[in-house]
mmCIF file of C-alpha atoms and ligand atoms in Angstrom:
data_model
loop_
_atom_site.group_PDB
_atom_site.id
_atom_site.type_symbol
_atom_site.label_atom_id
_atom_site.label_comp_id
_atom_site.label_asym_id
_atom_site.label_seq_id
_atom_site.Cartn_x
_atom_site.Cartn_y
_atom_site.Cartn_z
ATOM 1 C CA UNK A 19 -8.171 -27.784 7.620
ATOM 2 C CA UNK A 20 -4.650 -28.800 7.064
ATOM 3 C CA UNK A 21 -3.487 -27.948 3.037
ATOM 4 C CA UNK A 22 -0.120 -28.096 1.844
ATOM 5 C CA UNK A 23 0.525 -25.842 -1.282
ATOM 6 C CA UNK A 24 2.647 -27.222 -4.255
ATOM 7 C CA UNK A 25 3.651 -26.008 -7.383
ATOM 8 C CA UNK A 26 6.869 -25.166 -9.293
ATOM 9 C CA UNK A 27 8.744 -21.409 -8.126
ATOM 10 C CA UNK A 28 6.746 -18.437 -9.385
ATOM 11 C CA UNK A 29 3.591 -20.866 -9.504
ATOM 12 C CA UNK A 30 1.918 -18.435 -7.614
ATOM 13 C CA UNK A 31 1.550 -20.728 -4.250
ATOM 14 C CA UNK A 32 2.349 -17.558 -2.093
ATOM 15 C CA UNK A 33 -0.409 -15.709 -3.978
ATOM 16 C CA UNK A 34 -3.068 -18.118 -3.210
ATOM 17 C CA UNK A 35 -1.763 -19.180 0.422
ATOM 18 C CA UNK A 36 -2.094 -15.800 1.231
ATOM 19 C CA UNK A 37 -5.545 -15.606 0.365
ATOM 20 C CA UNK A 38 -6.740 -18.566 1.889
ATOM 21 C CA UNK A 39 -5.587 -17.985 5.186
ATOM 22 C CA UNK A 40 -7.574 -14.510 4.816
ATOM 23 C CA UNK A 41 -10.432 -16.454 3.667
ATOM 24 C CA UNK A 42 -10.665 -19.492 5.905
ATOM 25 C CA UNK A 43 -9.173 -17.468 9.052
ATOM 26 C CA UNK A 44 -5.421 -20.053 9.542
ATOM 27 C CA UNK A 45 -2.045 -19.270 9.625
ATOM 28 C CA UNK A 46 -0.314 -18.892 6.338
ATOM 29 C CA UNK A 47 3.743 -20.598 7.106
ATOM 30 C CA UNK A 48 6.075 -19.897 4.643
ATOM 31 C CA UNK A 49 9.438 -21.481 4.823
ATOM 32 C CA UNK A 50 10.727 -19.249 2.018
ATOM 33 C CA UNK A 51 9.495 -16.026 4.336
ATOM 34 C CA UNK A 52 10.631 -17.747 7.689
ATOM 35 C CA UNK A 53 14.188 -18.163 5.662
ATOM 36 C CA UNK A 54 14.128 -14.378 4.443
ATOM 37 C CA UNK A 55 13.250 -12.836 7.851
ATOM 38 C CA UNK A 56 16.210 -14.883 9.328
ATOM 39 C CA UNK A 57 18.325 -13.413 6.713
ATOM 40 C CA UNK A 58 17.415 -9.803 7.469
ATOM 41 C CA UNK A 59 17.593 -10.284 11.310
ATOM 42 C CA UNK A 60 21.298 -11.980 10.725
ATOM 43 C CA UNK A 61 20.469 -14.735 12.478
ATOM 44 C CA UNK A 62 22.945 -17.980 12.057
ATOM 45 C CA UNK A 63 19.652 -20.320 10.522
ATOM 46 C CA UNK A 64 19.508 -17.006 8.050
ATOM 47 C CA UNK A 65 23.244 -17.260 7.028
ATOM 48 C CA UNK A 66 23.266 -21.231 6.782
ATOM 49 C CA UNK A 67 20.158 -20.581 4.434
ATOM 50 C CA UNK A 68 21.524 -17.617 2.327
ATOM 51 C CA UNK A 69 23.981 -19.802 1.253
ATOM 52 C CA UNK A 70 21.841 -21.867 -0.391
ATOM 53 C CA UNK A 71 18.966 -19.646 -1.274
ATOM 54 C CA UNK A 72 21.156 -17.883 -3.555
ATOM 55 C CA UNK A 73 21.933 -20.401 -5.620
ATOM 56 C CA UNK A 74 18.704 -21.605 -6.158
ATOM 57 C CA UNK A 75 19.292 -24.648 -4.542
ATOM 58 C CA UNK A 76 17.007 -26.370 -1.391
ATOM 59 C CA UNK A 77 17.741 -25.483 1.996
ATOM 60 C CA UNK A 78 19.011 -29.301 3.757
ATOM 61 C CA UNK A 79 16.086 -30.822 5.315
ATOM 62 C CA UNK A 80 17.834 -30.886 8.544
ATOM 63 C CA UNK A 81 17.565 -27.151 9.111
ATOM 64 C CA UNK A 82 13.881 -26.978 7.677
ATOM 65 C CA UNK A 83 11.530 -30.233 9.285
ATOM 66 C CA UNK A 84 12.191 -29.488 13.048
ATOM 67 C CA UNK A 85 11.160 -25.567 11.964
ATOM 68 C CA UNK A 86 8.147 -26.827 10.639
ATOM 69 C CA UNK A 87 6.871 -29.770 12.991
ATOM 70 C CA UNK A 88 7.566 -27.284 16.031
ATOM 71 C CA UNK A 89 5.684 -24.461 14.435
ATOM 72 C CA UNK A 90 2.804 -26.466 13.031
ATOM 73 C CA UNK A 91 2.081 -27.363 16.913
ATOM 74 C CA UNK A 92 1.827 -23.712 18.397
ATOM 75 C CA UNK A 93 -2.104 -22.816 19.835
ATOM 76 C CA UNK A 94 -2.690 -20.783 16.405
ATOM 77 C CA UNK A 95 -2.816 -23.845 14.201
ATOM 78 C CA UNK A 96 -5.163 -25.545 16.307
ATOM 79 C CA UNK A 97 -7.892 -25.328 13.348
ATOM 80 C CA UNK A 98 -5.747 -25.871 10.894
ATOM 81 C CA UNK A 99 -2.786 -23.835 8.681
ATOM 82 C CA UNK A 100 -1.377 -23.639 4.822
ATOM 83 C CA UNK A 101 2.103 -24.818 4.179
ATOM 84 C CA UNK A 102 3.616 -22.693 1.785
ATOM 85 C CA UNK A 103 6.934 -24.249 0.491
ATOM 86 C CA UNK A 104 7.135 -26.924 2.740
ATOM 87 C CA UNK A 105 7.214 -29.934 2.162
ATOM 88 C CA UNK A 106 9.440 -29.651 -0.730
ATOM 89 C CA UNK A 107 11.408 -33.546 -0.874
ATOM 90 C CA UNK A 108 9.972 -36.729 -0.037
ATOM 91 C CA UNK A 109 11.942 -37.147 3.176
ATOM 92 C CA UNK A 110 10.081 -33.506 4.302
ATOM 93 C CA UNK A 111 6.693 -34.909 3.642
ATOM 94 C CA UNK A 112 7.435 -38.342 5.208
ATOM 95 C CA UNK A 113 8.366 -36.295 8.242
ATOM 96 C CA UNK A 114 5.501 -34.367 8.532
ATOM 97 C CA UNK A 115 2.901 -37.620 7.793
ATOM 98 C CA UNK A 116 4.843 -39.226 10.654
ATOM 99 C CA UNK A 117 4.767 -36.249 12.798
ATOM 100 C CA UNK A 118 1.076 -35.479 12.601
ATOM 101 C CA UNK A 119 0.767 -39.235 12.313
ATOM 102 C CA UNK A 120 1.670 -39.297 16.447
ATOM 103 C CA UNK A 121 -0.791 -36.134 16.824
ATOM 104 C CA UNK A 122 -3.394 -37.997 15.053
ATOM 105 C CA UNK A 123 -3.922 -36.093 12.628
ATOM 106 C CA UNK A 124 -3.393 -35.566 8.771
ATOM 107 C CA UNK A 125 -2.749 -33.591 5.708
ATOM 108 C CA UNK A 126 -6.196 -32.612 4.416
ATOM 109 C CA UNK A 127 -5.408 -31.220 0.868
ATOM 110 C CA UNK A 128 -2.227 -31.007 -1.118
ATOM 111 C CA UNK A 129 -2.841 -28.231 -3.734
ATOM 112 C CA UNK A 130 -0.936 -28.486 -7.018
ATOM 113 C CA UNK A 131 -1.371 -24.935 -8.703
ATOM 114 C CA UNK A 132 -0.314 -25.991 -12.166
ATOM 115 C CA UNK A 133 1.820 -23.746 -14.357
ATOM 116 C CA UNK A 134 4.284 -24.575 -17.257
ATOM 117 C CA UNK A 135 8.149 -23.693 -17.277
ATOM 118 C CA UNK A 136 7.694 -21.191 -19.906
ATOM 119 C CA UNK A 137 5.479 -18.932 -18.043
ATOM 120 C CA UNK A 138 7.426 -18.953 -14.602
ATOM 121 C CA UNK A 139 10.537 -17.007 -15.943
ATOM 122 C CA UNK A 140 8.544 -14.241 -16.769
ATOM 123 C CA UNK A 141 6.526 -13.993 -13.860
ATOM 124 C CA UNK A 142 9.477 -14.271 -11.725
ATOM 125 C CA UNK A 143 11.161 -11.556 -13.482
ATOM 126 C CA UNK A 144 8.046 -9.327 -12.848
ATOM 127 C CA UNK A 145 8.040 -10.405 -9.288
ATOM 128 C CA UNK A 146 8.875 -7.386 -6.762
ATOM 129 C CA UNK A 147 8.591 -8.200 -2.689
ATOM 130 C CA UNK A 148 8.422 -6.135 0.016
ATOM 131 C CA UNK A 149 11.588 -5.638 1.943
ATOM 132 C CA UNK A 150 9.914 -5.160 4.739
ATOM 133 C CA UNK A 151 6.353 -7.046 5.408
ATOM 134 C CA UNK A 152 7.277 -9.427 2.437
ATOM 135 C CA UNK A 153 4.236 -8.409 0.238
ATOM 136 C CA UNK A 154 4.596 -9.826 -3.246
ATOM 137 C CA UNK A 155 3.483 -8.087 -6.054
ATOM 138 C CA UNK A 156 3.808 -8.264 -9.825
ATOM 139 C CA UNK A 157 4.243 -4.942 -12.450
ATOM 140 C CA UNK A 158 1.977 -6.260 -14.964
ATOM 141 C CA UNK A 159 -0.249 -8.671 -13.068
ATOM 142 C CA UNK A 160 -0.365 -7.372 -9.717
ATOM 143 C CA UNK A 161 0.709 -3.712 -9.350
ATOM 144 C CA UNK A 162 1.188 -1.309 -6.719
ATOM 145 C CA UNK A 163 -0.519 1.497 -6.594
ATOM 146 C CA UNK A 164 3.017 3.850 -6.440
ATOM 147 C CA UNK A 165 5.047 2.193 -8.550
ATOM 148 C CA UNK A 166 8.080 0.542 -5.948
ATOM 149 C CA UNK A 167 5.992 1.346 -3.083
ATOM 150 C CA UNK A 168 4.251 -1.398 -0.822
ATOM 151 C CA UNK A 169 0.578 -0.787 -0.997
ATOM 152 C CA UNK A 170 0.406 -2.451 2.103
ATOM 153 C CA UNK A 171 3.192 -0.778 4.290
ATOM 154 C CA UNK A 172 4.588 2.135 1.945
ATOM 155 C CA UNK A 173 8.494 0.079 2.062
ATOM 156 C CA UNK A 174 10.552 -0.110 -0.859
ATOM 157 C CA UNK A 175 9.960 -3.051 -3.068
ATOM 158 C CA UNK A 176 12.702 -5.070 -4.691
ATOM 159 C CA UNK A 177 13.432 -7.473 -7.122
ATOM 160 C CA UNK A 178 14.078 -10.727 -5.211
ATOM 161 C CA UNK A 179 18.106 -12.264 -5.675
ATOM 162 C CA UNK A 180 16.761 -15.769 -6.478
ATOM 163 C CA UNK A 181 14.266 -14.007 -8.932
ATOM 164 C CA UNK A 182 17.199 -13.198 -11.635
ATOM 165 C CA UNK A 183 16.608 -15.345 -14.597
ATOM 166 C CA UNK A 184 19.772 -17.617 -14.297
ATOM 167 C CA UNK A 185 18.953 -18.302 -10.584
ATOM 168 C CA UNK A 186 15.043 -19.058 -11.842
ATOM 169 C CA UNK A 187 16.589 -21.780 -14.159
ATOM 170 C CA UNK A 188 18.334 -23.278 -11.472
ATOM 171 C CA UNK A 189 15.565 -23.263 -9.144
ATOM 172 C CA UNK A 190 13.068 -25.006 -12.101
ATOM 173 C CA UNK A 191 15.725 -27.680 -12.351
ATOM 174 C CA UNK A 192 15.825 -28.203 -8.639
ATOM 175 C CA UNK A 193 11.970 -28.061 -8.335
ATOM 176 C CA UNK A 194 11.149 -30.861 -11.009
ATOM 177 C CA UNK A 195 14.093 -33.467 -9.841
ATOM 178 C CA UNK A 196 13.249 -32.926 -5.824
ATOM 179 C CA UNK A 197 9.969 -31.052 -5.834
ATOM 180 C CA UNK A 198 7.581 -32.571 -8.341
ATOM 181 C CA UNK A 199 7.854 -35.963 -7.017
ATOM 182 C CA UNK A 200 5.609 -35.077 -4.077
ATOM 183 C CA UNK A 201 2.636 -34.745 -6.689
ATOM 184 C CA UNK A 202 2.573 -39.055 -6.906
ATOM 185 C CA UNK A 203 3.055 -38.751 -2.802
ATOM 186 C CA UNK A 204 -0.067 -36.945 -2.309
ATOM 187 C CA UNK A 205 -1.618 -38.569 -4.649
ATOM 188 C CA UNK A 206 -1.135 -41.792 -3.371
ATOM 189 C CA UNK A 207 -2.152 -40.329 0.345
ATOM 190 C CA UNK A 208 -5.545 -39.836 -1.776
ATOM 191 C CA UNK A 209 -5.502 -35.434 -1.298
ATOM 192 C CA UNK A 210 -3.942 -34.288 -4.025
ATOM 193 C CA UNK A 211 -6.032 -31.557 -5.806
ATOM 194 C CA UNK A 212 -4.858 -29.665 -8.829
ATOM 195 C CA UNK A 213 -5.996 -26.423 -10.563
ATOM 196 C CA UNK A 214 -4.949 -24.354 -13.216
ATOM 197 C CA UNK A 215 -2.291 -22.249 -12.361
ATOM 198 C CA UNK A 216 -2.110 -19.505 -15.467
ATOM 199 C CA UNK A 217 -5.390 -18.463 -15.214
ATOM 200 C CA UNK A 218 -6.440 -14.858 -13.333
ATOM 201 C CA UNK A 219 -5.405 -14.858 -9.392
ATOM 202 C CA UNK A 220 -9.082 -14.468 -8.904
ATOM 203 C CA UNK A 221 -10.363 -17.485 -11.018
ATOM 204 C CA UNK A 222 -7.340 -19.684 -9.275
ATOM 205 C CA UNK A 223 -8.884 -18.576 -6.073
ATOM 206 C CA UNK A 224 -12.576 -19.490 -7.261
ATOM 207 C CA UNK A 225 -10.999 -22.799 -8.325
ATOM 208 C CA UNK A 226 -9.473 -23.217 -4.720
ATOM 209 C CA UNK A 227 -12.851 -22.431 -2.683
ATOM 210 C CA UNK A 228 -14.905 -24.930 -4.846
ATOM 211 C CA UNK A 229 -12.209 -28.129 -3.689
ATOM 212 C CA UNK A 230 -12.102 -26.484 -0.117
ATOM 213 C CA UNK A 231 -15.599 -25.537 0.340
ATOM 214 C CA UNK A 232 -17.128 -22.413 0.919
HETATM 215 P P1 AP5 B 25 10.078 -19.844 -1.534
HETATM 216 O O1 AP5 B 25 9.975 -18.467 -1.053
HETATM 217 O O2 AP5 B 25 9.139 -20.881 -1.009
HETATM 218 O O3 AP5 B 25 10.089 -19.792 -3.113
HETATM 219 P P2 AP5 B 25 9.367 -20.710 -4.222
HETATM 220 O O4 AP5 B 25 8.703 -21.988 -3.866
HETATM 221 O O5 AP5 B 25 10.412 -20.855 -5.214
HETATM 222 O O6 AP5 B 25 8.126 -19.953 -4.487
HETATM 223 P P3 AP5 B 25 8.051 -18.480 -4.802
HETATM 224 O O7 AP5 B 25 7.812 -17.701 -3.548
HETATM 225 O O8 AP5 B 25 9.201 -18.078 -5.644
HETATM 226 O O9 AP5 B 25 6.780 -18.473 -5.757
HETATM 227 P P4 AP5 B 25 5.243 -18.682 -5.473
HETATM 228 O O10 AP5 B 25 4.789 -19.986 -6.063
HETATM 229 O O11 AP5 B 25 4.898 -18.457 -4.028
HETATM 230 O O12 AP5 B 25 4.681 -17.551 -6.399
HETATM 231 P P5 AP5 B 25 4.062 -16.106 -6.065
HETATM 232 O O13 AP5 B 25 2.708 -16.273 -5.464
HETATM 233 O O14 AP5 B 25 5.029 -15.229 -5.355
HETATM 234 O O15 AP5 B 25 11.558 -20.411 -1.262
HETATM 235 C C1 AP5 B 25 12.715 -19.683 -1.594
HETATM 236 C C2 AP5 B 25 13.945 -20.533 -1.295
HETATM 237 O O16 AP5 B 25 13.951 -20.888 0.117
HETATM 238 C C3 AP5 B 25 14.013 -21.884 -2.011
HETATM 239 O O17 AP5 B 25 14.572 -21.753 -3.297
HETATM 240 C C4 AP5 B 25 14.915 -22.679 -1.051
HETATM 241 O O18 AP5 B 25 16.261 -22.344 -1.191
HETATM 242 C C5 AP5 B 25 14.460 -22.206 0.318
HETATM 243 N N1 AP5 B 25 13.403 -23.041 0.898
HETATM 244 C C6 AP5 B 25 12.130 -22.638 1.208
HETATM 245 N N2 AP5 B 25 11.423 -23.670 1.712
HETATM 246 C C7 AP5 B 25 12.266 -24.739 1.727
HETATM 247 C C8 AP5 B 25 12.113 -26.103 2.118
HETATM 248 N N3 AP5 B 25 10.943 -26.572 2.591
HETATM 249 N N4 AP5 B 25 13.186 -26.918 1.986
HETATM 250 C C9 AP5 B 25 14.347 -26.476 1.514
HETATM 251 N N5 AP5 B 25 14.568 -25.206 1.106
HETATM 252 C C10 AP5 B 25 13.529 -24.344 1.215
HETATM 253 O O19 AP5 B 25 3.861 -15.600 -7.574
HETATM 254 C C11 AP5 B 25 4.988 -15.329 -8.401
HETATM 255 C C12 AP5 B 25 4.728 -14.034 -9.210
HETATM 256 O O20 AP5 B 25 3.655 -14.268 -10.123
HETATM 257 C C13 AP5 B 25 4.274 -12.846 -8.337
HETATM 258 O O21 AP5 B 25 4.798 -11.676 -8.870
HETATM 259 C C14 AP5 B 25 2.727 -12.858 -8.442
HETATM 260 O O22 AP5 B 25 2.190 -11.553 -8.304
HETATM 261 C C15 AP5 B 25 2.544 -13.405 -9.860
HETATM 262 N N6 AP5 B 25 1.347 -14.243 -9.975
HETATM 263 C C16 AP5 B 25 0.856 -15.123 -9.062
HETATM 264 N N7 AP5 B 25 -0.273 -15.731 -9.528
HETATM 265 C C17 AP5 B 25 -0.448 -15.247 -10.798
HETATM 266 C C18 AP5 B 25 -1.429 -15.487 -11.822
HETATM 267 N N8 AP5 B 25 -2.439 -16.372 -11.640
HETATM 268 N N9 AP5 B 25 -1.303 -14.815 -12.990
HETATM 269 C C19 AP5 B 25 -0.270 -13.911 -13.187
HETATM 270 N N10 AP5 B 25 0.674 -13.631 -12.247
HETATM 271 C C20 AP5 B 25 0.595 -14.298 -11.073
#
């Protein structure tokens, strides 16, 4: 099962990714994660994408599809994987139809977690991550158990740099001009789903396994 998750910033895409890779056993790939552990190991794809990141702006596609196509090839995605952030223009998608095109093989489900503008600033702003095992958690939504402590690793939990309410904006903006357009690609590929996005994490999920199947 190959899905591809879409949805504006703060939709909650990583949310539900990271449940249905739990659920249906495949790899979860996030580009925004593969981006922030280059960051915190230095490395030079991590400084070419900081640069960027922080402004809220897309990453070129140049340093993302070859990422992508390589790492949606390893053993571990042989029954399938969720895309989380990728694709995120139309020349990314085109790349990866063409490059599972030669594999024979397809993108089974686009999800579209649907959520207006007006909510995401607020979730975002409520958003803390892990700084270590990139956990994401909310303080009203989705707390921790110890307030700034990862339930999952017991790091220190932060308030992402992108997350800041100007950067959000910016982010929003660059979502609906490059982003959103993908929701007509899909949907013209015939596997676009869509569910409600600002309902309970647990009734998105229900929504999910319905369209994928139990
Ligand atoms: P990335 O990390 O992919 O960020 P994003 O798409 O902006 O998505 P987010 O991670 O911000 O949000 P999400 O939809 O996963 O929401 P979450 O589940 O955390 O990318 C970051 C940057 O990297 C980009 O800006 C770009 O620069 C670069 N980049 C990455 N991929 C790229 C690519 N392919 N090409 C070019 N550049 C690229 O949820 C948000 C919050 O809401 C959380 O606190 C969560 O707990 C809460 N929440 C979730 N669901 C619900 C719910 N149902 N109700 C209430 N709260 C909820």
């Amino acid at each position: 099962m190959k899905i591809v998750m879409l949805g504006a910033p703060g939709a909650g895409k990583g949310t539900q990714a990271k449940m249905i890779a739990d659920k249906y056993q495949i790899p979860h790939i996030s580009t925004g994660d593969i981006f922030r552990a280059n960051i915190s190991n230095g490395t030079e794809l991590g400084k070419k994408a900081k640069t960027y990141m922080d402004q809220g702006l897309l990453v070129p596609d140049e340093l993302v599809v070859d990422l992508v196509v390589d790492r949606v090839q390893q053993d571990d995605c042989k029954k399938g994987y969720i895309l989380d952030g990728f694709p995120r223009t139309i020349p990314q998608a085109e790349a990866l139809t063409e490059a599972l095109k030669k594999l024979g093989e397809k993108v089974d489900f686009a999800i579209n977690v649907e959520v207006p503008d007006e909510n995401i600033v607020k979730r975002m702003s409520g958003r803390r991550a892990c700084v270590s095992c990139g956990s994401t958690y909310h303080i009203v939504y989705n707390p921790t158990k110890v307030e700034g402590v990862c339930d999952k690793c017991g790091n220190e939990l932060i308030l992402r740099e992108d997350d800041k309410p100007e950067t959000v904006k910016k982010r929003l903006d660059v979502y609906h001009e490059q982003t959103q357009p993908l929701i007509e690609y899909y949907t013209n590929e015939g596997v676009l789903v869509e569910v409600d996005g600002t309902k309970d994490m647990k009734d998105v999920f229900s929504a999910i396994v319905d369209i994928l199947g139990a």
